Coordinates of C-alpha atoms in Angstrom, one line a residue:
M1 CA -12.0 -4.7 -11.6
E2 CA -15.7 -5.6 -11.5
T3 CA -15.6 -7.4 -8.2
D4 CA -13.5 -4.8 -6.4
K5 CA -15.2 -1.9 -8.1
V6 CA -11.9 -0.6 -9.5
G7 CA -12.4 2.5 -11.6
V8 CA -8.9 3.1 -12.9
L9 CA -6.1 0.5 -13.2
A10 CA -2.5 1.4 -13.9
L11 CA -0.6 -1.5 -15.4
Q12 CA 3.2 -1.9 -16.1
E13 CA 5.3 -4.3 -18.1
T14 CA 2.3 -5.1 -20.2
H15 CA 4.2 -6.1 -23.4
S16 CA 1.2 -4.5 -25.2
T17 CA 0.7 -3.8 -28.8
D18 CA -1.9 -1.9 -30.8
E19 CA -3.3 -5.2 -32.0
L20 CA -3.6 -6.6 -28.5
I21 CA -5.5 -3.5 -27.3
K22 CA -7.8 -3.8 -30.3
D23 CA -8.6 -7.4 -29.4
I24 CA -9.3 -6.4 -25.8
H25 CA -11.7 -3.6 -26.9
N26 CA -13.4 -6.1 -29.3
M27 CA -14.0 -8.5 -26.4
Y28 CA -14.5 -6.2 -23.4
G29 CA -15.1 -2.8 -25.0
R30 CA -18.5 -2.5 -23.4
T31 CA -17.0 -2.3 -19.9
L32 CA -13.3 -1.4 -20.4
K33 CA -11.4 1.4 -22.2
V34 CA -7.7 1.0 -22.5
F35 CA -5.0 3.6 -23.2
H36 CA -1.5 2.1 -23.7
S37 CA 2.0 2.7 -24.9
G38 CA 4.2 -0.2 -26.1
D39 CA 8.0 -0.4 -26.1
A40 CA 9.4 1.9 -28.9
D41 CA 11.9 -0.7 -30.1
D42 CA 10.4 -4.1 -29.3
P43 CA 6.6 -3.8 -28.7
G44 CA 5.0 -7.0 -27.4
R45 CA 8.2 -8.4 -25.9
R46 CA 9.2 -5.9 -23.2
S47 CA 8.1 -2.9 -21.1
G48 CA 4.7 -1.3 -21.9
V49 CA 2.3 0.6 -19.8
A50 CA -1.5 1.0 -19.8
F51 CA -4.3 2.7 -18.1
V52 CA -7.5 0.7 -17.9
F53 CA -10.8 2.5 -17.2
N54 CA -13.9 0.7 -16.0
R55 CA -16.9 2.2 -17.8
R56 CA -19.2 1.2 -15.0
F57 CA -17.5 3.5 -12.5
T58 CA -15.7 6.2 -14.6
N59 CA -16.5 8.6 -17.3
V60 CA -14.4 7.6 -20.3
S61 CA -15.5 10.5 -22.6
D62 CA -13.1 13.3 -23.4
I63 CA -10.0 11.6 -21.9
D64 CA -6.8 13.3 -22.9
F65 CA -3.9 10.8 -23.4
V66 CA -0.2 11.6 -23.8
T67 CA 2.7 9.2 -24.4
V68 CA 5.5 10.8 -22.4
V69 CA 8.1 8.0 -22.8
P70 CA 7.1 5.1 -25.1
G71 CA 6.6 2.0 -23.1
R72 CA 7.6 3.7 -19.9
A73 CA 5.4 6.6 -19.0
I74 CA 1.9 7.7 -20.1
L75 CA -0.3 10.6 -18.9
V76 CA -4.1 10.8 -18.8
R77 CA -6.4 13.6 -17.8
Y78 CA -10.0 12.3 -17.3
P79 CA -13.3 13.6 -16.0
W80 CA -13.8 13.1 -12.3
H81 CA -16.6 14.7 -10.3
S82 CA -18.8 17.6 -11.6
N83 CA -16.6 19.6 -13.9
K84 CA -13.3 18.5 -12.3
L85 CA -10.5 16.6 -14.1
L86 CA -8.0 14.2 -12.6
T87 CA -4.5 13.9 -14.1
G88 CA -2.5 10.7 -13.6
L89 CA 0.9 9.5 -14.6
N90 CA 1.6 5.8 -15.1
V91 CA 5.3 4.8 -14.9
Y92 CA 7.5 1.8 -15.4
A93 CA 11.0 2.8 -14.5
P94 CA 14.0 0.9 -15.8
S95 CA 15.4 -1.8 -13.6
G96 CA 18.9 -3.3 -13.2
S97 CA 21.1 -0.2 -13.5
Y98 CA 20.7 2.7 -11.1
L99 CA 22.1 4.9 -13.8
D100 CA 19.2 4.1 -16.2
N101 CA 16.7 4.6 -13.4
R102 CA 18.2 7.9 -12.4
A103 CA 18.3 9.1 -16.0
F104 CA 14.6 8.1 -16.4
W105 CA 13.5 10.5 -13.7
V106 CA 15.9 13.3 -14.9
D107 CA 14.5 12.9 -18.4
L108 CA 10.9 13.0 -17.2
A109 CA 11.6 16.3 -15.4
R110 CA 13.2 17.7 -18.5
I111 CA 10.3 16.5 -20.8
W112 CA 7.7 18.0 -18.4
V113 CA 9.3 21.5 -18.7
Q114 CA 10.0 21.3 -22.4
R115 CA 6.5 20.0 -23.3
R116 CA 4.7 22.0 -20.6
L117 CA 2.7 19.0 -19.6
P118 CA 0.0 19.4 -16.9
A119 CA 1.0 18.6 -13.3
P120 CA -0.2 15.1 -12.3
D121 CA -2.5 14.6 -9.3
F122 CA -0.9 11.2 -8.8
I123 CA 1.9 9.0 -10.0
A124 CA 1.2 5.2 -10.0
G125 CA 3.5 2.4 -11.1
D126 CA 6.6 0.4 -10.7
T127 CA 9.4 2.8 -9.7
N128 CA 12.0 0.1 -9.5
N129 CA 13.5 1.9 -6.5
V130 CA 12.8 2.3 -2.8
E131 CA 13.2 5.6 -0.9
D132 CA 13.9 3.9 2.4
P133 CA 16.0 0.8 3.2
V134 CA 13.1 -0.5 5.3
D135 CA 11.2 -1.1 2.0
R136 CA 13.7 -3.8 1.1
S137 CA 13.9 -7.1 3.0
S138 CA 17.7 -6.8 2.8
C139 CA 17.5 -3.2 4.3
V140 CA 20.1 -2.1 1.7
A141 CA 19.7 1.5 0.6
D142 CA 19.4 2.3 -3.1
D143 CA 21.8 4.7 -4.8
S144 CA 21.3 8.1 -3.3
S145 CA 21.6 10.0 -6.6
M146 CA 18.9 7.8 -8.1
I147 CA 16.6 8.5 -5.2
L148 CA 17.4 12.2 -5.3
A149 CA 16.4 12.3 -9.0
F150 CA 13.1 10.5 -8.2
R151 CA 12.3 12.8 -5.3
R152 CA 13.1 15.9 -7.3
F153 CA 10.6 14.8 -9.9
C154 CA 7.9 14.1 -7.4
G155 CA 8.7 17.3 -5.6
M156 CA 8.0 19.3 -8.8
F157 CA 4.3 18.5 -8.1
G158 CA 4.3 18.0 -4.3
L159 CA 3.5 14.3 -4.5
I160 CA 3.6 12.1 -1.5
D161 CA 3.9 8.3 -1.0
G162 CA 0.3 7.7 0.1
W163 CA 0.7 4.1 1.5
R164 CA 3.7 5.1 3.6
S165 CA 1.9 8.2 4.9
F166 CA -1.0 6.0 6.2
N167 CA 1.3 3.2 7.4
P168 CA 4.3 4.7 9.1
G169 CA 6.6 2.1 10.4
V170 CA 4.7 -0.8 8.7
V171 CA 6.8 -3.2 6.7
D172 CA 5.2 -4.7 3.6
Y173 CA 6.3 -5.5 0.1
T174 CA 4.9 -5.4 -3.4
F175 CA 7.6 -7.4 -5.3
T176 CA 9.2 -10.8 -4.9
D177 CA 12.3 -11.5 -6.9
S178 CA 11.6 -14.8 -8.7
S179 CA 15.4 -15.6 -8.8
S180 CA 15.6 -15.1 -5.0
P181 CA 12.2 -15.5 -3.3
S182 CA 13.6 -14.1 0.0
S183 CA 14.4 -10.8 -1.8
L184 CA 11.3 -8.5 -1.3
S185 CA 10.8 -4.9 -1.9
R186 CA 8.1 -2.2 -2.2
L187 CA 8.7 -1.0 -5.7
D188 CA 5.1 -0.4 -6.6
R189 CA 3.8 2.8 -5.2
I190 CA 1.1 5.6 -5.6
H191 CA 2.2 9.1 -4.9
V192 CA -0.5 11.7 -4.6
S193 CA -0.9 15.4 -4.1
K194 CA -1.5 16.6 -0.5
R195 CA -5.0 17.6 -1.5
L196 CA -5.9 14.1 -2.6
L197 CA -4.0 12.5 0.3
D198 CA -6.2 14.3 2.9
T199 CA -9.3 12.8 1.5
S200 CA -8.0 9.4 0.4
V201 CA -8.9 6.2 2.3
V202 CA -8.3 2.4 2.3
W203 CA -4.6 2.4 1.2
S204 CA -3.8 -1.3 0.7
I205 CA -1.2 -3.7 -0.7
D206 CA -3.3 -6.6 -1.9
D207 CA -2.8 -10.2 -2.8
T208 CA -4.0 -11.4 -6.2
T209 CA -4.9 -14.7 -7.8
L210 CA -3.0 -13.7 -11.0
L211 CA 0.3 -15.3 -11.8
T212 CA 2.6 -12.3 -11.1
D213 CA 5.6 -11.4 -8.9
H214 CA 4.0 -8.1 -8.1
R215 CA 1.2 -7.2 -5.6
P216 CA -1.2 -4.4 -6.5
V217 CA -1.4 -1.2 -4.5
T218 CA -4.9 0.3 -4.2
V219 CA -6.5 3.4 -2.8
L220 CA -9.9 5.1 -2.7
L221 CA -9.6 8.7 -3.8
S222 CA -12.4 11.1 -2.8
D223 CA -13.2 14.6 -4.1
P224 CA -12.3 17.0 -1.3
D225 CA -15.1 19.3 -2.4
A226 CA -17.8 16.6 -2.7
P227 CA -20.8 17.1 -0.3
E228 CA -20.7 14.8 2.7
I229 CA -23.1 11.9 2.3
G230 CA -24.4 10.6 5.6
R231 CA -25.9 7.3 6.6
G232 CA -29.3 8.4 5.4
R233 CA -32.7 8.3 7.2
W234 CA -33.5 5.0 9.0
R235 CA -36.4 3.2 7.5
I236 CA -38.7 0.5 8.9
P237 CA -37.8 -2.8 7.4
T238 CA -40.5 -4.4 5.2
Y239 CA -40.6 -7.5 7.3
V240 CA -41.6 -5.3 10.3
I241 CA -44.3 -3.5 8.3
D242 CA -45.8 -6.8 7.3
N243 CA -45.9 -8.0 10.9
K244 CA -49.4 -8.1 12.3
Q245 CA -48.5 -7.5 15.9
F246 CA -46.4 -4.4 15.0
I247 CA -49.3 -2.9 12.9
E248 CA -51.7 -3.5 15.8
D249 CA -49.4 -1.7 18.2
V250 CA -49.0 1.3 15.9
E251 CA -52.8 1.5 15.5
Q252 CA -53.2 1.5 19.3
L253 CA -50.6 4.4 19.5
G254 CA -52.6 6.3 16.8
L255 CA -55.9 5.9 18.6
S256 CA -54.2 7.2 21.8
L257 CA -52.9 10.1 19.9
F258 CA -56.3 11.2 18.7
A259 CA -57.8 10.7 22.1
E260 CA -55.2 13.0 23.8
V261 CA -54.3 15.6 21.2
A262 CA -55.4 19.2 21.5
P263 CA -55.6 21.5 18.4
D264 CA -52.8 23.7 19.6
D265 CA -50.5 20.8 20.5
I266 CA -50.9 18.5 17.5
Q267 CA -47.3 19.0 16.1
H268 CA -45.6 18.1 19.4
K269 CA -47.9 15.1 19.9
F270 CA -47.3 13.9 16.4
D271 CA -43.5 14.2 16.8
D272 CA -43.8 12.1 19.9
F273 CA -45.9 9.6 18.1
E274 CA -43.3 9.2 15.4
D275 CA -40.6 8.6 18.0
K276 CA -42.7 5.9 19.6
V277 CA -43.4 4.2 16.3
V278 CA -39.6 4.1 15.5
R279 CA -38.9 2.6 18.9
L280 CA -41.6 0.0 18.4
A281 CA -40.2 -0.9 15.0
K282 CA -36.7 -1.4 16.3
V283 CA -38.0 -3.6 19.1
A284 CA -40.0 -5.6 16.6
S285 CA -37.0 -5.9 14.3
R286 CA -34.9 -7.4 17.0
R287 CA -37.7 -9.9 17.7
I288 CA -38.5 -10.8 14.1
A289 CA -35.0 -10.8 12.4
P290 CA -33.5 -13.9 14.2
K291 CA -36.6 -16.0 13.3
L292 CA -36.5 -14.8 9.7
K293 CA -32.8 -15.6 9.4
E294 CA -33.4 -19.1 10.9
K295 CA -36.2 -19.7 8.4
I296 CA -34.0 -18.6 5.5
D297 CA -31.1 -20.8 6.7
S298 CA -33.4 -23.8 6.8
L299 CA -34.1 -23.4 3.1
K300 CA -30.4 -23.5 2.1

């Protein structure tokens, strides 16, 4: 999370317990904040979901946390930009039986209405289904009633498969079946609202050095209302300012300016002087930088 500057991480099949999370906070509490739900019947041995917040990049104060389905679905609402909140659902849907998977999405929809839970801005996790046969290496379609239940739940909030939207026609997978390495599928997905999709970038299915049969899906979410931040004003590099020849050339330009300038034209002349200094600096940078790099490389 530190290297890749990940702010929020959604984990599934964590086999987590309260004791484990307490140990994690004791060791890494200065940088991480974890919200989790273990399996209701057998915590520490199966299922489990968790949201991990990186304190360096996210505001972990006043986070609302709800266990929707123990060990299977958790909801968080956390501070984002300014006074805005972001609501995320982390899911680990049942595998094996399409009946169990279908029932999971039907139950989630019912729970949402009954408990009047807030609409999620995104759903992240292991859905244990694919909406399109192309997302399985076998190209076999999943049960239509299961997919219909899943789509109905996502449709309640207008959520869209972000990676697929950015990669139409691309074939890639997130899961390798350990019992049959040639069996691949894209079970792990992030579905986002149209508002977030329009300002999201860098959708990716990544490799990891961890020992796991899943590959993480990542995305950079941006606030649609955040002010645009440009490249900033160009600055003269320090190694150019310290260059004797450059300083002499600038002094010569300055002397020429004072010799030519008239009181009623000083602003135009000074603007032209600034442009010339910038051009001189860029020429000097192209001349100095290669020599500086060569000197640095020789010290390695």
